Each structure stands twice: as C-alpha cells, then as structure tokens.
Coordinates of C-alpha atoms in Angstrom, one line a residue:
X1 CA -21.4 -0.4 37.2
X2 CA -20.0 1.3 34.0
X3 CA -15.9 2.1 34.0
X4 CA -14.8 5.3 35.1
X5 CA -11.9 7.7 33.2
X6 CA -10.1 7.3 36.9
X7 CA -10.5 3.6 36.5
X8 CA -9.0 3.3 33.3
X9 CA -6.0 5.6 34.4
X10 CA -5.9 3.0 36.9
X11 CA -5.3 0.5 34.7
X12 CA -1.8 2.3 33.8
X13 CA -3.7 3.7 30.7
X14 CA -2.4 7.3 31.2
X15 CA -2.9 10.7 28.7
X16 CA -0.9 9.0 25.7
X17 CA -3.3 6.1 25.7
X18 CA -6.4 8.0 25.9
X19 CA -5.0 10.7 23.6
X20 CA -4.0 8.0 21.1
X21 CA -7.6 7.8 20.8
X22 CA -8.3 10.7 19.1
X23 CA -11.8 13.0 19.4
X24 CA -13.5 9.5 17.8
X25 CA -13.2 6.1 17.0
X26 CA -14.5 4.3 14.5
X27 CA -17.0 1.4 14.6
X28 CA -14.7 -1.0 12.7
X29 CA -12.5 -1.0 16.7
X30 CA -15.9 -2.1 18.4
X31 CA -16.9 -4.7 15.9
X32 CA -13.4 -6.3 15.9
X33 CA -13.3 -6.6 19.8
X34 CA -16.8 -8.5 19.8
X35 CA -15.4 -10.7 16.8
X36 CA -12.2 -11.3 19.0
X37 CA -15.1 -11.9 22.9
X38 CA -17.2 -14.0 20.1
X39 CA -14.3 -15.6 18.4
X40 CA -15.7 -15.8 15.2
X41 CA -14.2 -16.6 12.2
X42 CA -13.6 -13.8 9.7
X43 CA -15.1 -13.7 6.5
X44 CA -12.2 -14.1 3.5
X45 CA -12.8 -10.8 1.3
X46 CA -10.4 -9.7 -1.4
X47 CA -7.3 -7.8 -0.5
X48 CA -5.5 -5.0 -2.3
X49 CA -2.1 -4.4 -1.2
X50 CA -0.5 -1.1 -2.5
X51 CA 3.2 0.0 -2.6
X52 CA 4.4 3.1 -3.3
X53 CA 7.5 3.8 -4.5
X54 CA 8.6 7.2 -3.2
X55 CA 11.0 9.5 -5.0
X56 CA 10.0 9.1 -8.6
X57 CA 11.0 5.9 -10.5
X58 CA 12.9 6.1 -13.0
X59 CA 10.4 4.0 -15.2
X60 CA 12.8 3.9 -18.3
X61 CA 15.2 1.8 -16.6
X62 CA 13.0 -0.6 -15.0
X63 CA 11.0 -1.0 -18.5
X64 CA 13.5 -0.9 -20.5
X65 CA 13.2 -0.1 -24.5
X66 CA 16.2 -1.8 -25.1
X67 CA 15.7 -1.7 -28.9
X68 CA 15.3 2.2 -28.9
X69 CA 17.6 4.1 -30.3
X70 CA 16.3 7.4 -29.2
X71 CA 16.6 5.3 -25.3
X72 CA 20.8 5.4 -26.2
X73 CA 21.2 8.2 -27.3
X74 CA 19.5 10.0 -24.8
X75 CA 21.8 7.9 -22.1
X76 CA 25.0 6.9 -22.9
X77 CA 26.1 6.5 -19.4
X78 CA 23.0 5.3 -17.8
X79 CA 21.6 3.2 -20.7
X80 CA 20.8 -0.7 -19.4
X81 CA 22.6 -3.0 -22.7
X82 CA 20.7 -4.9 -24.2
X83 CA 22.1 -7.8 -23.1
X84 CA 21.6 -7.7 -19.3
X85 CA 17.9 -6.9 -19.6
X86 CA 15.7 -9.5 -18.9
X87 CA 13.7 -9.5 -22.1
X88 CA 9.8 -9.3 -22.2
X89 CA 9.0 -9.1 -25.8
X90 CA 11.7 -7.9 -28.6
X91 CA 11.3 -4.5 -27.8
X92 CA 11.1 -4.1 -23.9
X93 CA 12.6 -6.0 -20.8
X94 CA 12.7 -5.6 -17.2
X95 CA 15.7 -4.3 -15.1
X96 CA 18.6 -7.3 -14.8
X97 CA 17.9 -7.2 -11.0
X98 CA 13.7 -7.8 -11.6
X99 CA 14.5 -11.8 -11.9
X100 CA 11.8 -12.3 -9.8
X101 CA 9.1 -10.3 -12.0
X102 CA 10.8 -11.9 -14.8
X103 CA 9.8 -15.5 -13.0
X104 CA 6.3 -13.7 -12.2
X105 CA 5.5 -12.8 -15.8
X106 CA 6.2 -16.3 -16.7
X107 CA 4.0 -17.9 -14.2
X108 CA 1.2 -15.2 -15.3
X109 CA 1.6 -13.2 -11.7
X110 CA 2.4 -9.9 -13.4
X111 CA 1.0 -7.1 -15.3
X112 CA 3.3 -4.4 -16.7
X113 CA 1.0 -1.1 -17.9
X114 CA 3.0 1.3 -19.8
X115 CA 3.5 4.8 -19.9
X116 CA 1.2 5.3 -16.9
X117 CA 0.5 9.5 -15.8
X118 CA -1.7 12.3 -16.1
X119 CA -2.7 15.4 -18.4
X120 CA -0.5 18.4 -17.7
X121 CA 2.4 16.4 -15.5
X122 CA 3.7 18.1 -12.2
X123 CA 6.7 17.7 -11.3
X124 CA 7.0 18.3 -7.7
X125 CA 7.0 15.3 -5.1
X126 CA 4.5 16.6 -3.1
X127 CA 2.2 17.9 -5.5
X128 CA 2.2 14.6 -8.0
X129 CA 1.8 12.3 -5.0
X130 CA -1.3 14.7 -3.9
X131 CA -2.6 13.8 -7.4
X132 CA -1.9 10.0 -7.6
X133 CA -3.2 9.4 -4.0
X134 CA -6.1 11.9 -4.4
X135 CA -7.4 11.0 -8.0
X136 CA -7.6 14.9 -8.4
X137 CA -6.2 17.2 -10.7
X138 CA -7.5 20.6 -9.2
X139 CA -5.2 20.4 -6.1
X140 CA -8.2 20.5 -3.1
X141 CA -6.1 19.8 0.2
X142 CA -9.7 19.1 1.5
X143 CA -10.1 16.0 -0.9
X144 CA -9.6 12.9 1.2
X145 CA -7.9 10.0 -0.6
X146 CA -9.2 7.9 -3.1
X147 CA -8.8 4.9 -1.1
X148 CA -10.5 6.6 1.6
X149 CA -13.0 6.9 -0.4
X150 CA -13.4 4.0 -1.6
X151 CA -13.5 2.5 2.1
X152 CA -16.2 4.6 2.7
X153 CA -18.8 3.3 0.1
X154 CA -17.9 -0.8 1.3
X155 CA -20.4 -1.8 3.3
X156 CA -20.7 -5.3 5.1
X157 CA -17.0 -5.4 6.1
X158 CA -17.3 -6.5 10.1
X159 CA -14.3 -6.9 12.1
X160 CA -11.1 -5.5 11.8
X161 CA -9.2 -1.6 10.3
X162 CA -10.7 -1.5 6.5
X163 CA -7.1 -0.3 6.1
X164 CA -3.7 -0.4 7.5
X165 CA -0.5 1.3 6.7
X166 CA 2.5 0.2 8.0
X167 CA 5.9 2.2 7.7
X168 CA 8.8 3.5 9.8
X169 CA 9.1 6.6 9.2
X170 CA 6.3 7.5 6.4
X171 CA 3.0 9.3 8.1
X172 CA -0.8 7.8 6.8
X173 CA -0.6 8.2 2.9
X174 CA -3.0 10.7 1.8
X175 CA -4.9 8.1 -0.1
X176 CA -6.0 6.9 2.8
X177 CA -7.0 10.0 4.4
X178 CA -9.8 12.2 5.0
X179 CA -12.3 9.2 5.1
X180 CA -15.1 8.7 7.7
X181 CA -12.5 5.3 8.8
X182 CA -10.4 6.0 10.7
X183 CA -7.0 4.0 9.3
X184 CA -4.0 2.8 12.0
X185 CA -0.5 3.6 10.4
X186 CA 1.9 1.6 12.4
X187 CA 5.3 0.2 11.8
X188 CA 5.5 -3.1 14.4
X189 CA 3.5 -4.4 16.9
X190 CA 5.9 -3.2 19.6
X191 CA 5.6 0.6 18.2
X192 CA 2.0 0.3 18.2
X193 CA 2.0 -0.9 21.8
X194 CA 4.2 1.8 23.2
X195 CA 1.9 4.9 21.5
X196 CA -0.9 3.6 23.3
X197 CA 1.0 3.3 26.4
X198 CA 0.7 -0.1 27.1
X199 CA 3.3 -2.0 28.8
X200 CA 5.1 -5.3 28.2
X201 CA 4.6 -9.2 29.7
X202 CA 2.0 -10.0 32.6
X203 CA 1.5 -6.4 33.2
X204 CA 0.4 -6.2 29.7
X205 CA -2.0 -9.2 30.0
X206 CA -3.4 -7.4 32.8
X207 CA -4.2 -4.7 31.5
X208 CA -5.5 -6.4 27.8
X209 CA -8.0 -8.4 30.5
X210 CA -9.0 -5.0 32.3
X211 CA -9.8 -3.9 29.0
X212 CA -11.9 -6.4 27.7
X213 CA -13.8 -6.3 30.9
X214 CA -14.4 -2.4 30.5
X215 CA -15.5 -3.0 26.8
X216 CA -18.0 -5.4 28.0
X217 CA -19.7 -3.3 30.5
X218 CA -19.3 0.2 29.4
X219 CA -22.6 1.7 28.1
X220 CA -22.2 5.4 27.5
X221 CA -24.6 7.4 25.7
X222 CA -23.5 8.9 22.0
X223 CA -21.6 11.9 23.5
X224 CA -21.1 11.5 27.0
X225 CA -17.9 11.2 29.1
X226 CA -18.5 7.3 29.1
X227 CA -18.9 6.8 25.5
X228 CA -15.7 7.9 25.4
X229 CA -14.0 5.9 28.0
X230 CA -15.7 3.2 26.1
X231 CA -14.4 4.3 22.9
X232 CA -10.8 4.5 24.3
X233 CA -10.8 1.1 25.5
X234 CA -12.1 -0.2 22.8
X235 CA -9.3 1.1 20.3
X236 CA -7.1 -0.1 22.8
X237 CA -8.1 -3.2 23.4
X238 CA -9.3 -3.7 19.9
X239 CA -5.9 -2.8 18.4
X240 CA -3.7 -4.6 20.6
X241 CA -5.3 -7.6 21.6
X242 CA -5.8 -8.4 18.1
X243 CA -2.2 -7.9 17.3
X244 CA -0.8 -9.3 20.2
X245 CA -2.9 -12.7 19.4
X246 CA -1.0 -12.5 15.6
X247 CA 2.3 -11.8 16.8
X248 CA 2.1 -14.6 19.2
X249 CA 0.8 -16.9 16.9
X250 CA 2.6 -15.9 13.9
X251 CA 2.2 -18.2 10.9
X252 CA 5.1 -19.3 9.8
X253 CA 6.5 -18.0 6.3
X254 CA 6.2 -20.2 3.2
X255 CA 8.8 -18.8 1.5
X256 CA 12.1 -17.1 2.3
X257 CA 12.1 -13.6 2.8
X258 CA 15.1 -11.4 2.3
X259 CA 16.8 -8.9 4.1
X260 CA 15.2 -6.0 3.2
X261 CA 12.8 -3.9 4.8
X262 CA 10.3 -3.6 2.3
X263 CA 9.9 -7.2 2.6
X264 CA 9.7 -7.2 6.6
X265 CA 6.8 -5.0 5.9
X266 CA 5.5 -7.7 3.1
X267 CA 6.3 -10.6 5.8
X268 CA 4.1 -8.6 8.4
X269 CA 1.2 -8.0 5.8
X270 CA 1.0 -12.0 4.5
X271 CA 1.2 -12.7 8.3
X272 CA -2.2 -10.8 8.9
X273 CA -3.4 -12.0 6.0
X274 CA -3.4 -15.6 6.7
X275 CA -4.2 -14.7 10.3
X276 CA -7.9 -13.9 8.8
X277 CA -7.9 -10.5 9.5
X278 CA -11.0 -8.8 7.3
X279 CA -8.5 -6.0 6.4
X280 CA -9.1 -5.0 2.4
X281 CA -6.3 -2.5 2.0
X282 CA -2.8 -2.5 3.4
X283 CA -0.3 0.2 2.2
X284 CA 3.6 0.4 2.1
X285 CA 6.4 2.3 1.0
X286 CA 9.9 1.9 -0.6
X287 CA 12.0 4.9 -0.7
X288 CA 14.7 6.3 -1.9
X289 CA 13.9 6.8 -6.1
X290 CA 15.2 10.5 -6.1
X291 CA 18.2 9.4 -8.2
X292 CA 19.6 12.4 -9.1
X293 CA 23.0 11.6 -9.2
X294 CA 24.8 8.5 -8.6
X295 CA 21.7 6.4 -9.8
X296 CA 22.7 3.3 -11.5
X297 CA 24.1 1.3 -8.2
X298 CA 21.5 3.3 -5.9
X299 CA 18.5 1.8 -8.8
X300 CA 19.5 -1.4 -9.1
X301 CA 19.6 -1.9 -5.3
X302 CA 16.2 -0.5 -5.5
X303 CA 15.1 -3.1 -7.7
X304 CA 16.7 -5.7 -6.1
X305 CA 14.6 -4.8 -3.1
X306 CA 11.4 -4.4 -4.9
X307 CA 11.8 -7.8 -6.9
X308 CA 12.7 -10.2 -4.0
X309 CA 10.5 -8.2 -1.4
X310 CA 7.7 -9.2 -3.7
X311 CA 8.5 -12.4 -5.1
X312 CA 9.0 -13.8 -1.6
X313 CA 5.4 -12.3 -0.7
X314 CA 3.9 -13.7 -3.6
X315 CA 5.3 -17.1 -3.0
X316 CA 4.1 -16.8 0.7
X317 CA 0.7 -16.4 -0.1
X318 CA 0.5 -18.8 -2.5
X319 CA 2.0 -21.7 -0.6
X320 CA -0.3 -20.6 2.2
X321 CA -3.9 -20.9 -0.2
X322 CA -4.5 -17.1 0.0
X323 CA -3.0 -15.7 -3.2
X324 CA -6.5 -15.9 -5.3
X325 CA -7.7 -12.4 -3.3
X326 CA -4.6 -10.6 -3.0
X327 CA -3.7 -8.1 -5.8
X328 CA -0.6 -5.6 -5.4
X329 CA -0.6 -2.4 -7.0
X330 CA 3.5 -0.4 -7.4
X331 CA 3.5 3.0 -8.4
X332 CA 5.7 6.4 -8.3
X333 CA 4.3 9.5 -8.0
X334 CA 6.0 10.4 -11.5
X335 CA 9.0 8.7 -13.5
X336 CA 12.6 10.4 -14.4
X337 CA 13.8 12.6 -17.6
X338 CA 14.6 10.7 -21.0
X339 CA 18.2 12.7 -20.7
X340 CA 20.6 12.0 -18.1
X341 CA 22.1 14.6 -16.0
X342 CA 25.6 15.5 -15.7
X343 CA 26.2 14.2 -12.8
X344 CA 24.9 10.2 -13.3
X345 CA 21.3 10.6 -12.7
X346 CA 18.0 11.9 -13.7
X347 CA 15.3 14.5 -12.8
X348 CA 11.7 14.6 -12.6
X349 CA 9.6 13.3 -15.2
X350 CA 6.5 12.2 -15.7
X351 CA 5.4 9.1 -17.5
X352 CA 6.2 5.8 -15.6
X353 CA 5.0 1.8 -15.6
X354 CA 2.9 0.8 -13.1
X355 CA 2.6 -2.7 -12.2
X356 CA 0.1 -5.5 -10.8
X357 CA 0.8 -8.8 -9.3
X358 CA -1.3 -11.3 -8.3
X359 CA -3.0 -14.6 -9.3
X360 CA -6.2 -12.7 -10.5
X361 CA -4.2 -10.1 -13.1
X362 CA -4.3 -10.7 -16.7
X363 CA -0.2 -11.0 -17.8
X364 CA 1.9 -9.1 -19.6
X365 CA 2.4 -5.6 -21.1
X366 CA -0.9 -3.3 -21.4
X367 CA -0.7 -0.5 -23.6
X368 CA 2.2 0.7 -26.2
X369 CA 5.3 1.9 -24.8
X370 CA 5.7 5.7 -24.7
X371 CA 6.8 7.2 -28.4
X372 CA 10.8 8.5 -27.2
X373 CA 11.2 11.2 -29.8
X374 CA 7.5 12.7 -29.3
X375 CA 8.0 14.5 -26.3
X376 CA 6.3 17.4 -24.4
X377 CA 8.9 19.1 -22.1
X378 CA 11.5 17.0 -23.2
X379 CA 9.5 14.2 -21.4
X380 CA 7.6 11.2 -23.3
X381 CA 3.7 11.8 -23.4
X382 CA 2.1 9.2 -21.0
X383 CA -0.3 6.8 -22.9
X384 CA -2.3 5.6 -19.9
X385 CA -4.2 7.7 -17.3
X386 CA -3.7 6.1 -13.9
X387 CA -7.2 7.3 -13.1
X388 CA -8.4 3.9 -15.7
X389 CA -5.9 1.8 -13.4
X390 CA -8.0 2.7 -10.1
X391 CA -11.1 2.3 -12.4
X392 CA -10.6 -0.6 -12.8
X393 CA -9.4 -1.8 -9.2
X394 CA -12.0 -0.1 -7.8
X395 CA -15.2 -1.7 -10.4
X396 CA -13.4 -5.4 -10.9
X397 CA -11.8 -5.9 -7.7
X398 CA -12.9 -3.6 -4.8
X399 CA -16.6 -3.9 -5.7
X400 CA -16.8 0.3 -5.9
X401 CA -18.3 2.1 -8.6
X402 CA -15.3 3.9 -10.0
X403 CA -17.4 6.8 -10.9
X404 CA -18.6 7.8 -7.6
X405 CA -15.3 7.3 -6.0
X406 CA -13.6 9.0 -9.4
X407 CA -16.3 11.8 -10.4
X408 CA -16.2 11.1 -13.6
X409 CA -16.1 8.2 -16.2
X410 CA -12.9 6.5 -17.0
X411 CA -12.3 3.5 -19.2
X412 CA -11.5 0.3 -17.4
X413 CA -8.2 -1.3 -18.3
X414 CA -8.6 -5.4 -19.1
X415 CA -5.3 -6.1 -16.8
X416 CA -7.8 -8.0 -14.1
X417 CA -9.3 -11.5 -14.3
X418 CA -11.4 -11.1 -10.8
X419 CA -14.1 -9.0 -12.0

C-alpha cells in the first residue's frame, strides 16, 4: 500500500514540511536515506571548505607590507608598526592578532596568494561578490555559481548534500546556486528541524520511524502525486535523521574551540566531517569587514576571530586523522583603499590576499606583493586572477576540469600538493 499526502499530514507533517520540499528533490536525499536503511559506510572523498569574508577585507592590513614606505604614508593612523606584525619574510607579515596563521605557516598549513582580483575591479558588494562566486565577468544573474557547477560535473558521489552551507542569517551563497543539486543552507540542527516542521523528543522519533517506513514503501511514478509524497519524505527523513544521528552522537572536539561563532560553525563542519558524511563542499561566512570608519579595533577583532576559528579547526581535524582531504579556501569579495579615510577606516578596493589552509597546500607566499605606488584608481593593480585560484581547486583538488566549469583557460597556481 503506497503512503498517501493525508497520511503524511497525519504524521504531523503539515504545509511547512511539504513546502520545505520544494517543486523537486534531488537524488543525493534518496541515496543518503538507503545509505542511512543500509548502514553503509561512506566513502572518504576530499573536502573543500570555503569561507567568505563578507564586507571587503581590508587585505593591506592583514598582509601587511610593513617595509613599504608608500604602505605609511598612505596611513598614518591606520598603519600596523612594524613591530607588532608577525613577520613572514622581511618584507610582509601577518596581522599581530593572526598568531595562529603565523603557527600554521610554520607547520606548512598555510598558503598566503597575493594581490588576488580581477580585470576592471567593481566596487559594489553585491556586484563583486556576484563575480567571485560566479567566476563571470559579464554580470548574467542566470549564471549559477561556480561551485554549483562544479557539483554538477562530479559524478560517483553517493550519499549525502554534495554541499552544505551553514549560516545564521546569510541565504545560499550564489556559488552554490543555480545547479541541478539542490544545496541545504542551514544554521543548526534545531533550525533545520523546525523549517521542516518536525517536532522535538519521542514525538520526533515517531515521526523519523513513520518516515523511514513511507520511504521504504512509496513507489510513485516520475510525476505523479506519489512521487512527490515520496520525494517529501525522503528530504525529510533524509535530512533529519541523518543529522539527528550526528548531533546525538557528536564526536568530541580535539582541540579547543573559541567563543566565536565563526568557529561554532567550524566545530559543526569538523563534526560532520568525522561523522563520515560524503559531503565535498561546506561554505561559511564571517561578517562584518565594511570598515569604514572605526576599523582598527573592529579589524583586529575580525582577525582574532578568523585565526583562532581556524586554527582550532585545523587542529581538530588533524588530531581526529581527517586533515589530509580538507582544504579551506578565505576570500573577500574585494579588499579596502591604500588611503585611509577621514574618519579611521577605509573604502572599497580591489586587490586582496586570499588564503589556503590545509595539510595538502604548498606554504608560504605565492605571487609578488602588489606594487603600492603603481596604482589604477588610486588602488594597487591585482597580480593574481582569482579565476587561476579556482583553477586550480577545481583541476588538483575537486577532480573538475577547470575549463568546463571556467569557460575558458586559466593558469593553475602551484599552491596545492594533492593533485
């Protein structure tokens, strides 16, 4: 006897549930509720973790050229001395609050590319965002992400969401948009849970039980009223089964995380990661880079959050055995001005570094540090396009021809040893 729409409302799955669906689900939901009936282990795949810094870094103060005259003059108030950065070479150091990327690029766990952006900058938030998560130029609101797209060409990846973004308040990035997968964008297990309408305790259990049953027995055709019945339960029990067995579970941390929400998020991410899921991209946010006023407190606490956040996540994997397939990617959508404004802070810019951690990265600084008194705009000229970053994520570590994903060449970048 195949489930009924009245017997899953039944089930206390009311209009949010079903509507939480959508007008399709993907495959990925079905596969990962037989791999939870079948209990199967999962196949460890590599696992790129990105991070987007949201608000425009101001790239000159996290890099810092603290040898540069042009970098004082340009900023007497907001100018890092000499002295408190923590030195990289004898040209460039990190931020004083980046100890842990300082402890990172000593234990080869950090990559540092330099003067990362695009032909013909933009300057608006939205726009440059659209280009960095897009990997366009021409500005096509139908593009769907490059991630997306990338996702798209994998094959063989049975089991769970190709991708999963978790956030608060931040919607699905658009770079993982527009794709044939469909990609969950959650912010905790219990959020999750309530937009789908489920409820809490043996109730819950219930219903998780109901659902597996309905799974097992529903046998619409492609279509039909039943399919999607089928379909609904499936992302329902899919999604929240295979949560609620993590959450209750929960490896514990190997390393100490701080109190920041950036690295909740990272906690939650290393947690699914050594719970097996087959995930390959999970995608974050840290907020709050618009410094235009105000910025040298408002950055450092930034980068406070961003270095422990990440250093405690990198530790965490690695005490756990599952830091050789996890590379992290940290960008901005564009960096800040070489002037500083009147009123302690900087505007848009463009160039900006963009870093990768990992076991598998090749350490150290890529590329030459933007030229300070050749500027276009009265902004340095970027030295890197990120499109040869993603190339080369996307040939040496996703397994993706960066070409078709890309449509066109672009020259990898040797900052990866997993290729």
């Amino acid at each position: 006897m195949h489930p009924t729409r009245r017997e899953m409302l039944r089930l206390g799955l009311g209009s949010s549930a079903l509507l939480a669906c959508g007008p399709t689900v993907p495959l990925f939901l079905a596969r990962s509720a037989n791999a939870l009936a079948n209990d199967r282990p999962a196949a460890k795949g590599r696992i790129l973790v990105v991070v987007q810094l949201d608000g425009g870094n101001d790239g000159l103060n996290t890099v810092v050229p603290y040898r540069d005259d042009e970098y004082r003059k340009r900023r007497p108030k907001l100018a890092i001395p000499a002295d408190e950065v923590r030195k990289v070479d004898d040209q460039v150091g990190l931020h004083p609050m980046l100890e842990p990327f300082s402890r990172l690029l000593e234990q080869d766990r950090l990559a540092i590319v330099q003067g990362v952006g695009y032909p013909n900058p933009n300057r608006s938030h939205f726009e440059s965002m659209a280009i960095w998560q897009t990997a366009k130029t021409d500005m096509d609101k139908s593009t769907p992400g490059w991630l997306a797209r990338a996702l798209d060409r994998r094959t063989g990846q049975d089991g769970d969401a190709a991708g999963l973004h978790l956030h608060e308040a931040f919607p699905l990035p658009r770079a993982l948009s527009g794709g044939r997968q469909v990609v969950p964008s959650i912010a905790r297990l219990e959020q999750f849970r309530r937009r789908l309408g489920m409820t809490e305790g043996t109730e819950a259990a219930s219903q998780i039980e109901a659902l597996d049953r309905l799974a097992r027995q529903a046998r619409g055709e492609p279509g039909s009223p039943l399919q999607f019945v089928e379909r609904c339960s499936l992302i329902t029990y899919a999604s929240s089964a295979r949560l609620e067995r993590i959450q209750q579970d929960q490896p514990t941390a190997k390393a100490a995380y701080p109190e920041f929400y950036l690295a909740q998020r990272l906690q939650w991410i290393a947690q699914l990661i050594k719970a097996d899921l087959t995930t390959a991209i999970y995608y974050t946010h840290l907020d709050g880079f618009d410094t235009h006023s105000g910025q040298l407190p408002r950055h450092a606490d930034l980068m406070r959050e961003l270095g422990a956040s990440l250093g405690a996540f990198l530790d965490d994997l690695k005490k756990a055995g599952e830091s050789e397939r996890v590379v992290v990617l940290v960008f901005s959508e564009f960096g800040r001005r070489l002037n500083e404004n009147d009123s302690g802070g900087t505007d848009h810019g463009t160039a900006a570094p963009v870093f990768l951690l990992g076991e598998q990265v090749e350490a150290g600084l890529h590329g030459p540090y933007p030229d300070l008194t050749r500027l276009e705009d009265g902004d340095p000229i970027h030295v890197v396009d990120f499109r040869r970053i993603y190339a080369t994520v996307l040939d040496q570590w996703l397994e993706v021809p960066h070409r078709d994903i890309l449509g066109t060449a672009f020259a990898p970048l040797p900052v990866l040893r997993g290729g």
